[in-house]
C-alpha positions as a printed NumPy array, in Angstrom:
array([[ 13.17 , -24.55 ,  -0.541],
       [ 12.815, -21.178,   1.207],
       [ 13.707, -21.54 ,   4.909],
       [ 10.757, -21.301,   7.275],
       [ 11.319, -18.339,   9.558],
       [  8.617, -18.909,  12.159],
       [  6.697, -21.945,  13.387],
       [  3.871, -21.286,  15.826],
       [  3.178, -24.455,  17.787],
       [  0.026, -24.999,  19.791],
       [  1.265, -27.377,  22.505],
       [ -2.16 , -27.834,  24.07 ],
       [ -5.667, -26.403,  23.908],
       [ -5.893, -26.555,  27.698],
       [ -6.366, -23.044,  29.071],
       [ -7.042, -21.326,  32.403],
       [ -8.807, -18.365,  30.821],
       [-12.145, -18.195,  28.989],
       [-11.338, -15.641,  26.314],
       [-14.431, -14.524,  24.441],
       [-12.418, -13.688,  21.316],
       [-10.405, -16.913,  21.209],
       [-10.226, -18.316,  17.685],
       [ -9.454, -21.852,  18.864],
       [-12.102, -21.855,  21.627],
       [ -9.397, -23.086,  23.999],
       [-10.268, -24.548,  27.389],
       [ -9.984, -28.319,  27.401],
       [ -7.012, -30.14 ,  25.872],
       [ -7.48 , -31.98 ,  22.602],
       [ -8.182, -35.647,  23.22 ],
       [ -5.266, -36.788,  21.039],
       [ -2.466, -34.31 ,  21.686],
       [  1.051, -35.395,  20.755],
       [  2.96 , -37.418,  23.291],
       [  6.29 , -36.16 ,  24.577],
       [  8.24 , -38.424,  22.232],
       [  6.074, -37.468,  19.264],
       [  6.636, -33.788,  20.046],
       [ 10.388, -34.324,  20.331],
       [ 10.331, -36.051,  16.958],
       [  8.757, -32.904,  15.503],
       [ 11.49 , -30.809,  17.108],
       [ 14.137, -32.944,  15.411],
       [ 12.468, -32.33 ,  12.027],
       [ 12.178, -28.554,  12.344],
       [ 15.805, -27.78 ,  11.375],
       [ 15.273, -29.746,   8.147],
       [ 12.988, -26.95 ,   6.886],
       [ 15.277, -24.21 ,   8.147],
       [ 13.057, -23.166,  11.06 ],
       [ 14.611, -20.312,  13.019],
       [ 12.109, -19.51 ,  15.742],
       [  9.47 , -21.662,  17.405],
       [  6.718, -19.807,  19.269],
       [  4.863, -21.971,  21.782],
       [  1.186, -21.169,  22.254],
       [ -1.97 , -22.78 ,  23.582],
       [ -4.495, -22.685,  25.086],
       [ -1.855, -21.965,  27.667],
       [  1.362, -23.707,  26.692],
       [  2.783, -24.025,  30.212],
       [ -0.252, -26.   ,  31.374],
       [  1.182, -28.954,  29.464],
       [  3.371, -30.839,  31.933],
       [  6.268, -31.411,  29.53 ],
       [  6.269, -27.994,  27.85 ],
       [  9.693, -27.106,  29.205],
       [ 11.18 , -30.392,  27.952],
       [  9.956, -29.56 ,  24.448],
       [ 11.159, -25.954,  24.748],
       [ 14.605, -27.035,  25.924],
       [ 14.855, -29.425,  22.982],
       [ 14.054, -26.557,  20.601],
       [ 16.803, -24.438,  22.141],
       [ 19.306, -27.3  ,  22.119],
       [ 18.563, -27.831,  18.405],
       [ 19.834, -24.313,  17.729],
       [ 16.482, -22.579,  17.228],
       [ 15.071, -19.608,  19.103],
       [ 12.184, -20.527,  21.381],
       [  9.554, -18.062,  22.577],
       [  6.125, -18.308,  24.167],
       [  2.805, -16.461,  24.068],
       [  0.815, -16.477,  27.302],
       [ -2.228, -15.006,  28.96 ],
       [ -0.157, -14.716,  32.127],
       [ -2.651, -16.228,  34.58 ],
       [ -0.839, -18.659,  36.838],
       [  2.581, -17.687,  35.488],
       [  4.271, -17.994,  38.866],
       [  7.905, -18.209,  39.973],
       [  8.028, -21.927,  39.202],
       [  7.023, -21.264,  35.593],
       [  9.567, -18.444,  35.348],
       [ 12.301, -20.81 ,  36.552],
       [ 11.359, -23.249,  33.774],
       [ 11.309, -20.421,  31.22 ],
       [ 14.866, -19.507,  32.121],
       [ 16.062, -23.117,  32.235],
       [ 14.557, -23.811,  28.82 ],
       [ 16.374, -20.828,  27.323],
       [ 13.344, -18.938,  26.013],
       [ 14.35 , -15.733,  24.244],
       [ 11.018, -13.971,  24.833],
       [  7.651, -14.364,  26.512],
       [  4.804, -12.33 ,  25.055],
       [  1.905, -11.584,  27.379],
       [ -1.518, -10.883,  25.896],
       [ -3.035,  -7.626,  27.17 ],
       [ -6.176,  -6.386,  25.463],
       [ -6.675,  -2.893,  26.803],
       [ -7.012,  -1.635,  30.349],
       [ -8.498,  -3.666,  33.172],
       [-12.224,  -3.491,  32.407],
       [-11.894,  -4.198,  28.671],
       [ -9.248,  -6.874,  29.179],
       [-11.098,  -8.791,  31.887],
       [-14.342,  -8.747,  29.9  ],
       [-12.598, -10.194,  26.845],
       [-10.543, -12.708,  28.799],
       [-13.571, -13.987,  30.702],
       [-11.903, -14.041,  34.13 ],
       [-11.952, -11.204,  36.636],
       [ -8.422, -10.345,  37.722],
       [ -6.817, -11.553,  34.494],
       [ -5.467,  -8.068,  33.711],
       [ -3.714,  -7.829,  37.059],
       [ -2.383, -11.357,  36.552],
       [ -0.988, -10.405,  33.149],
       [  0.798,  -7.355,  34.586],
       [  2.16 ,  -9.452,  37.454],
       [  3.489, -11.978,  34.936],
       [  5.23 ,  -9.193,  33.007],
       [  6.882,  -7.929,  36.169],
       [  7.849, -11.393,  37.369],
       [  9.491, -12.286,  34.058],
       [ 11.229,  -8.923,  33.772],
       [ 12.7  ,  -9.186,  37.274],
       [ 14.059, -12.608,  36.33 ],
       [ 15.823, -11.145,  33.299],
       [ 13.495, -12.696,  30.705],
       [ 12.781, -10.391,  27.727],
       [  9.062,  -9.595,  27.676],
       [  6.731,  -8.237,  25.014],
       [  2.98 ,  -7.696,  24.752],
       [  0.452,  -8.563,  22.085],
       [ -2.905,  -6.823,  21.855],
       [ -6.095,  -7.537,  19.944],
       [ -7.78 ,  -4.395,  18.633],
       [-11.554,  -4.327,  18.676],
       [-14.321,  -2.048,  19.881],
       [-13.558,  -2.894,  23.514],
       [ -9.795,  -2.415,  23.449],
       [ -9.498,   0.373,  20.866],
       [-10.375,   3.248,  23.239],
       [ -7.59 ,   2.12 ,  25.604],
       [ -4.666,   1.997,  23.173],
       [ -3.014,   5.287,  24.13 ],
       [ -3.278,   4.589,  27.867],
       [ -2.058,   1.029,  27.308],
       [  0.959,   2.39 ,  25.468],
       [  1.94 ,   4.405,  28.539],
       [  1.406,   1.384,  30.78 ],
       [  3.73 ,  -0.709,  28.61 ],
       [  6.398,   1.989,  28.691],
       [  6.346,   1.814,  32.485],
       [  6.452,  -1.986,  32.38 ],
       [  9.629,  -1.82 ,  30.243],
       [  8.48 ,  -4.279,  27.605],
       [ 10.715,  -4.373,  24.549],
       [  8.016,  -4.916,  21.885],
       [  4.287,  -4.421,  21.347],
       [  2.468,  -6.334,  18.625],
       [ -1.064,  -5.328,  17.68 ],
       [ -3.54 ,  -6.982,  15.336],
       [ -7.218,  -6.717,  14.539],
       [ -9.605,  -9.146,  16.217],
       [-10.827, -11.556,  13.538],
       [-14.241, -13.231,  13.284],
       [-13.076, -16.733,  14.216],
       [-14.089, -19.006,  17.079],
       [-15.619, -17.186,  20.03 ],
       [-14.958, -13.834,  18.368],
       [-17.547, -14.853,  15.751],
       [-20.002, -15.134,  18.646],
       [-19.464, -11.423,  19.357],
       [-19.794,  -9.629,  16.019],
       [-20.608,  -6.432,  17.916],
       [-17.005,  -6.404,  19.185],
       [-15.481,  -6.395,  15.709],
       [-14.35 ,  -3.168,  14.133],
       [-16.109,  -2.277,  10.922],
       [-13.806,  -1.838,   7.903],
       [-14.57 ,   1.871,   7.586],
       [-13.372,   2.432,  11.169],
       [ -9.809,   1.815,   9.992],
       [ -9.793,   5.362,   8.625],
       [ -9.764,   6.586,  12.211],
       [ -7.758,   3.749,  13.756],
       [ -4.696,   3.688,  11.52 ],
       [ -3.647,   7.329,  12.061],
       [ -3.802,   6.574,  15.787],
       [ -1.603,   3.508,  15.311],
       [  0.862,   5.607,  13.328],
       [  1.048,   8.114,  16.179],
       [  1.517,   5.277,  18.653],
       [  4.33 ,   3.813,  16.573],
       [  6.079,   7.161,  16.555],
       [  5.481,   7.497,  20.293],
       [  7.039,   4.073,  20.86 ],
       [ 10.125,   4.96 ,  18.828],
       [ 13.385,   4.326,  20.735],
       [ 11.5  ,   2.792,  23.68 ],
       [  9.346,  -0.056,  22.362],
       [  9.382,  -1.91 ,  19.063],
       [  5.872,  -1.356,  17.713],
       [  4.949,  -4.246,  15.429],
       [  1.616,  -4.146,  13.57 ],
       [  0.384,  -7.642,  12.75 ],
       [ -0.28 ,  -9.18 ,   9.372],
       [ -3.847,  -7.877,   9.144],
       [ -2.918,  -4.259,   9.823],
       [ -2.174,  -1.875,   6.97 ],
       [ -1.943,  -2.561,   3.213],
       [ -0.678,   0.322,   1.113],
       [ -2.207,   3.232,   2.936],
       [ -0.184,   6.343,   3.846],
       [  1.421,   4.588,   6.83 ],
       [  2.466,   1.393,   5.059],
       [  6.182,   2.179,   5.077],
       [  5.99 ,   3.159,   8.736],
       [  4.141,  -0.038,   9.681],
       [  6.197,  -2.455,   7.582],
       [  9.565,  -0.721,   7.409],
       [  9.813,   0.997,  10.744],
       [ 10.156,   4.323,   8.929],
       [ 13.03 ,   3.114,   6.73 ],
       [ 11.08 ,   3.984,   3.581],
       [ 11.324,   0.576,   1.924],
       [  8.825,  -1.608,   3.744],
       [  5.512,  -2.823,   2.368],
       [  3.196,  -5.818,   2.523],
       [  4.433,  -8.581,   0.215],
       [  1.555, -11.036,   0.311],
       [  0.471, -13.704,   2.757],
       [  3.466, -15.756,   3.91 ],
       [  1.453, -18.69 ,   5.267],
       [  3.073, -21.966,   4.257],
       [  6.045, -20.073,   2.858],
       [  7.892, -18.423,   5.724],
       [  5.452, -19.372,   8.487],
       [  3.855, -22.604,   9.655],
       [  1.38 , -23.616,  12.316],
       [  1.229, -26.888,  14.232],
       [ -1.824, -27.941,  16.211],
       [ -1.487, -29.929,  19.419],
       [ -2.505, -33.175,  17.711],
       [  0.208, -32.782,  15.046],
       [ -1.915, -31.194,  12.305],
       [  0.163, -28.938,  10.054],
       [ -1.187, -25.668,   8.635],
       [  0.431, -22.857,   6.718],
       [ -0.567, -20.428,   9.473],
       [ -1.586, -21.176,  13.083],
       [ -4.65 , -18.922,  12.812],
       [ -6.209, -20.574,   9.766],
       [ -9.21 , -22.9  ,  10.1  ],
       [ -8.192, -26.541,  10.292],
       [-10.54 , -27.292,   7.404],
       [ -9.694, -26.664,   4.587],
       [ -6.145, -25.639,   5.486],
       [ -4.842, -28.805,   7.154],
       [ -1.894, -30.168,   5.193],
       [ -1.651, -33.538,   6.921],
       [ -0.475, -34.787,  10.295],
       [  3.049, -35.054,  11.654],
       [  2.184, -38.361,  13.283],
       [  1.779, -39.869,   9.834],
       [  4.169, -37.909,   7.595],
       [  7.435, -36.048,   7.816],
       [  7.35 , -32.287,   8.009],
       [  9.438, -31.734,   4.896],
       [  6.977, -33.797,   2.853],
       [  3.885, -32.003,   4.153],
       [  5.192, -28.618,   3.016],
       [  4.334, -29.586,  -0.557],
       [  0.692, -30.325,   0.235],
       [ -1.608, -27.91 ,  -1.648],
       [ -3.42 , -26.813,   1.519],
       [ -0.091, -25.516,   2.821],
       [  1.861, -24.575,  -0.298],
       [ -0.855, -22.918,  -2.381],
       [ -1.567, -20.005,  -0.03 ],
       [  1.644, -18.126,  -0.747],
       [  1.368, -18.856,  -4.492],
       [ -2.008, -17.124,  -4.792],
       [ -2.239, -14.902,  -7.87 ],
       [ -4.513, -12.107,  -9.075],
       [ -6.684, -14.768, -10.715],
       [ -7.565, -16.044,  -7.235],
       [ -8.804, -12.647,  -6.061],
       [-12.352, -11.332,  -6.213],
       [-14.36 ,  -8.258,  -5.349],
       [-12.477,  -5.009,  -4.803],
       [ -9.158,  -6.848,  -4.428],
       [ -9.307,  -8.321,  -7.946],
       [ -9.029,  -4.938,  -9.675],
       [ -6.911,  -3.172,  -7.068],
       [ -3.757,  -1.387,  -8.227],
       [ -1.742,  -3.409,  -5.676],
       [ -3.371,  -6.771,  -6.447],
       [ -0.299,  -8.525,  -7.869],
       [  1.787,  -7.66 ,  -4.804],
       [ -0.772,  -7.755,  -2.003],
       [ -2.804, -10.73 ,  -3.297],
       [ -5.716, -10.035,  -1.014],
       [ -3.928,  -9.437,   2.271],
       [ -4.288, -11.769,   5.245],
       [ -5.852, -15.113,   4.251],
       [ -7.195, -15.681,   7.753],
       [ -9.026, -12.356,   7.962],
       [-10.928, -12.728,   4.701],
       [-11.585, -16.479,   4.797],
       [-13.392, -16.473,   8.137],
       [-15.68 , -13.684,   6.956],
       [-16.747, -15.124,   3.624],
       [-15.578, -18.756,   3.544],
       [-13.283, -17.708,   0.723],
       [ -9.939, -15.888,   0.686],
       [ -8.925, -13.176,  -1.739],
       [-11.157, -10.219,  -0.852],
       [-10.194,  -8.385,   2.311],
       [-12.219,  -5.317,   3.342],
       [ -9.855,  -4.609,   6.259],
       [ -7.442,  -2.683,   4.048],
       [ -6.423,   0.929,   4.587],
       [ -5.914,   1.654,   0.885],
       [ -9.348,   0.243,   0.105],
       [-11.063,   2.206,   2.873],
       [ -9.513,   5.459,   1.668],
       [-10.296,   4.804,  -2.006],
       [-13.95 ,   4.147,  -1.173],
       [-14.006,   7.174,   1.092],
       [-13.006,   9.365,  -1.865],
       [-16.143,   8.127,  -3.625],
       [-18.36 ,   8.837,  -0.641],
       [-18.661,   5.11 ,   0.086],
       [-17.849,   2.737,   2.905],
       [-18.062,  -0.986,   3.626],
       [-19.402,  -2.777,   6.641],
       [-19.869,  -6.43 ,   7.544],
       [-23.049,  -8.014,   8.817],
       [-23.265, -11.538,  10.209],
       [-25.618, -13.81 ,   8.285],
       [-24.779, -17.19 ,   9.863],
       [-23.421, -18.075,  13.288],
       [-20.33 , -20.203,  13.921],
       [-21.067, -23.856,  14.842],
       [-19.   , -23.816,  18.055],
       [-15.898, -25.811,  17.094],
       [-12.203, -24.868,  17.423],
       [-11.082, -22.546,  14.606],
       [-14.618, -22.246,  13.268],
       [-16.287, -19.247,  11.695],
       [-19.693, -17.964,  10.711],
       [-20.657, -16.146,   7.547],
       [-20.791, -12.418,   6.875],
       [-22.268, -10.258,   4.143],
       [-20.232,  -7.358,   2.858],
       [-22.314,  -4.233,   2.446],
       [-21.22 ,  -1.272,   0.346],
       [-23.064,   1.88 ,   1.249],
       [-22.966,   5.594,   0.691],
       [-22.214,   7.686,   3.693],
       [-25.844,   8.735,   3.19 ],
       [-28.512,   6.145,   4.18 ],
       [-28.705,   4.548,   0.724],
       [-27.322,   0.979,   0.916],
       [-26.126,  -1.437,  -1.739],
       [-25.406,  -5.117,  -1.021],
       [-22.283,  -6.661,  -2.541],
       [-22.514, -10.251,  -3.782]])
């Protein structure tokens, strides 16, 4: 069994923000979230699968009363424990618990400058709260990083945000594309179109070079794919890095607050739930097809452009999450730099158009059509 490198654990869906791009539609806690003892039982099982780092998320993880007890247990079990937070309400009392629990990093979500961030986060003042949380944690000696969603609201702010993060002395900056899940599916006008990657990715490459020696710039799993900056994005300029296929269920796992296990925390619960940790042991659930089959995807599982792509056998359709929530089917990902550039050479581009709205449940999605069109007005629909 390959050791699991990262487990992302949603401790609660309770949240004090109202993010309009939130895939889980967080706000109220789940009605059947794990008890403290059930959560501690999960912690005891994590070393059995070789877990190295546990990232606590929500909702807002620290709104769960026993979050620090769970975090301390993770640390005491010899695993690294980190947390992702929106930063609102992260006061000195929370910082004291962060330090006592031994967290190795807290990542604060900042999606652009103040206007863009507050609009996306749904609460006025949330940008200032996020910056205050960064400063509070940094003063206390807690390593801090930032994660940023890239969409039509945040994209214009990336260069200015980079400078802000330099001044804030964060050690890492992780960026990923906003994906059409949950509330983000309610705002299709916020999503970047695939063809816009041709302009975005050179900017990200310049930002990565700008961050060199000051901030670790870490593009997320849905950024890149065999374009001219692939080695820079995946290998930090070492010359040997490239995307190696979706690692969901292989080196990463996701746990929902009620104990549901998924191969990736971002994936829809249905059809990617592999069972519940209340009912089964973690090591047994890893073999469930919903978890195990993602990383074993082959070229035969691909469709559309991805099926015949030169990189198909290695890439295997890119990020499962990104493609599934668009089409209800993984294996054809238009958010690919190589693909955008290859189509561009032919005078073509792709765009997405929403055809069905999301129903309004956590981790839900709508339906999108993929449209292939010439740069001229002539349009061709892709089945």
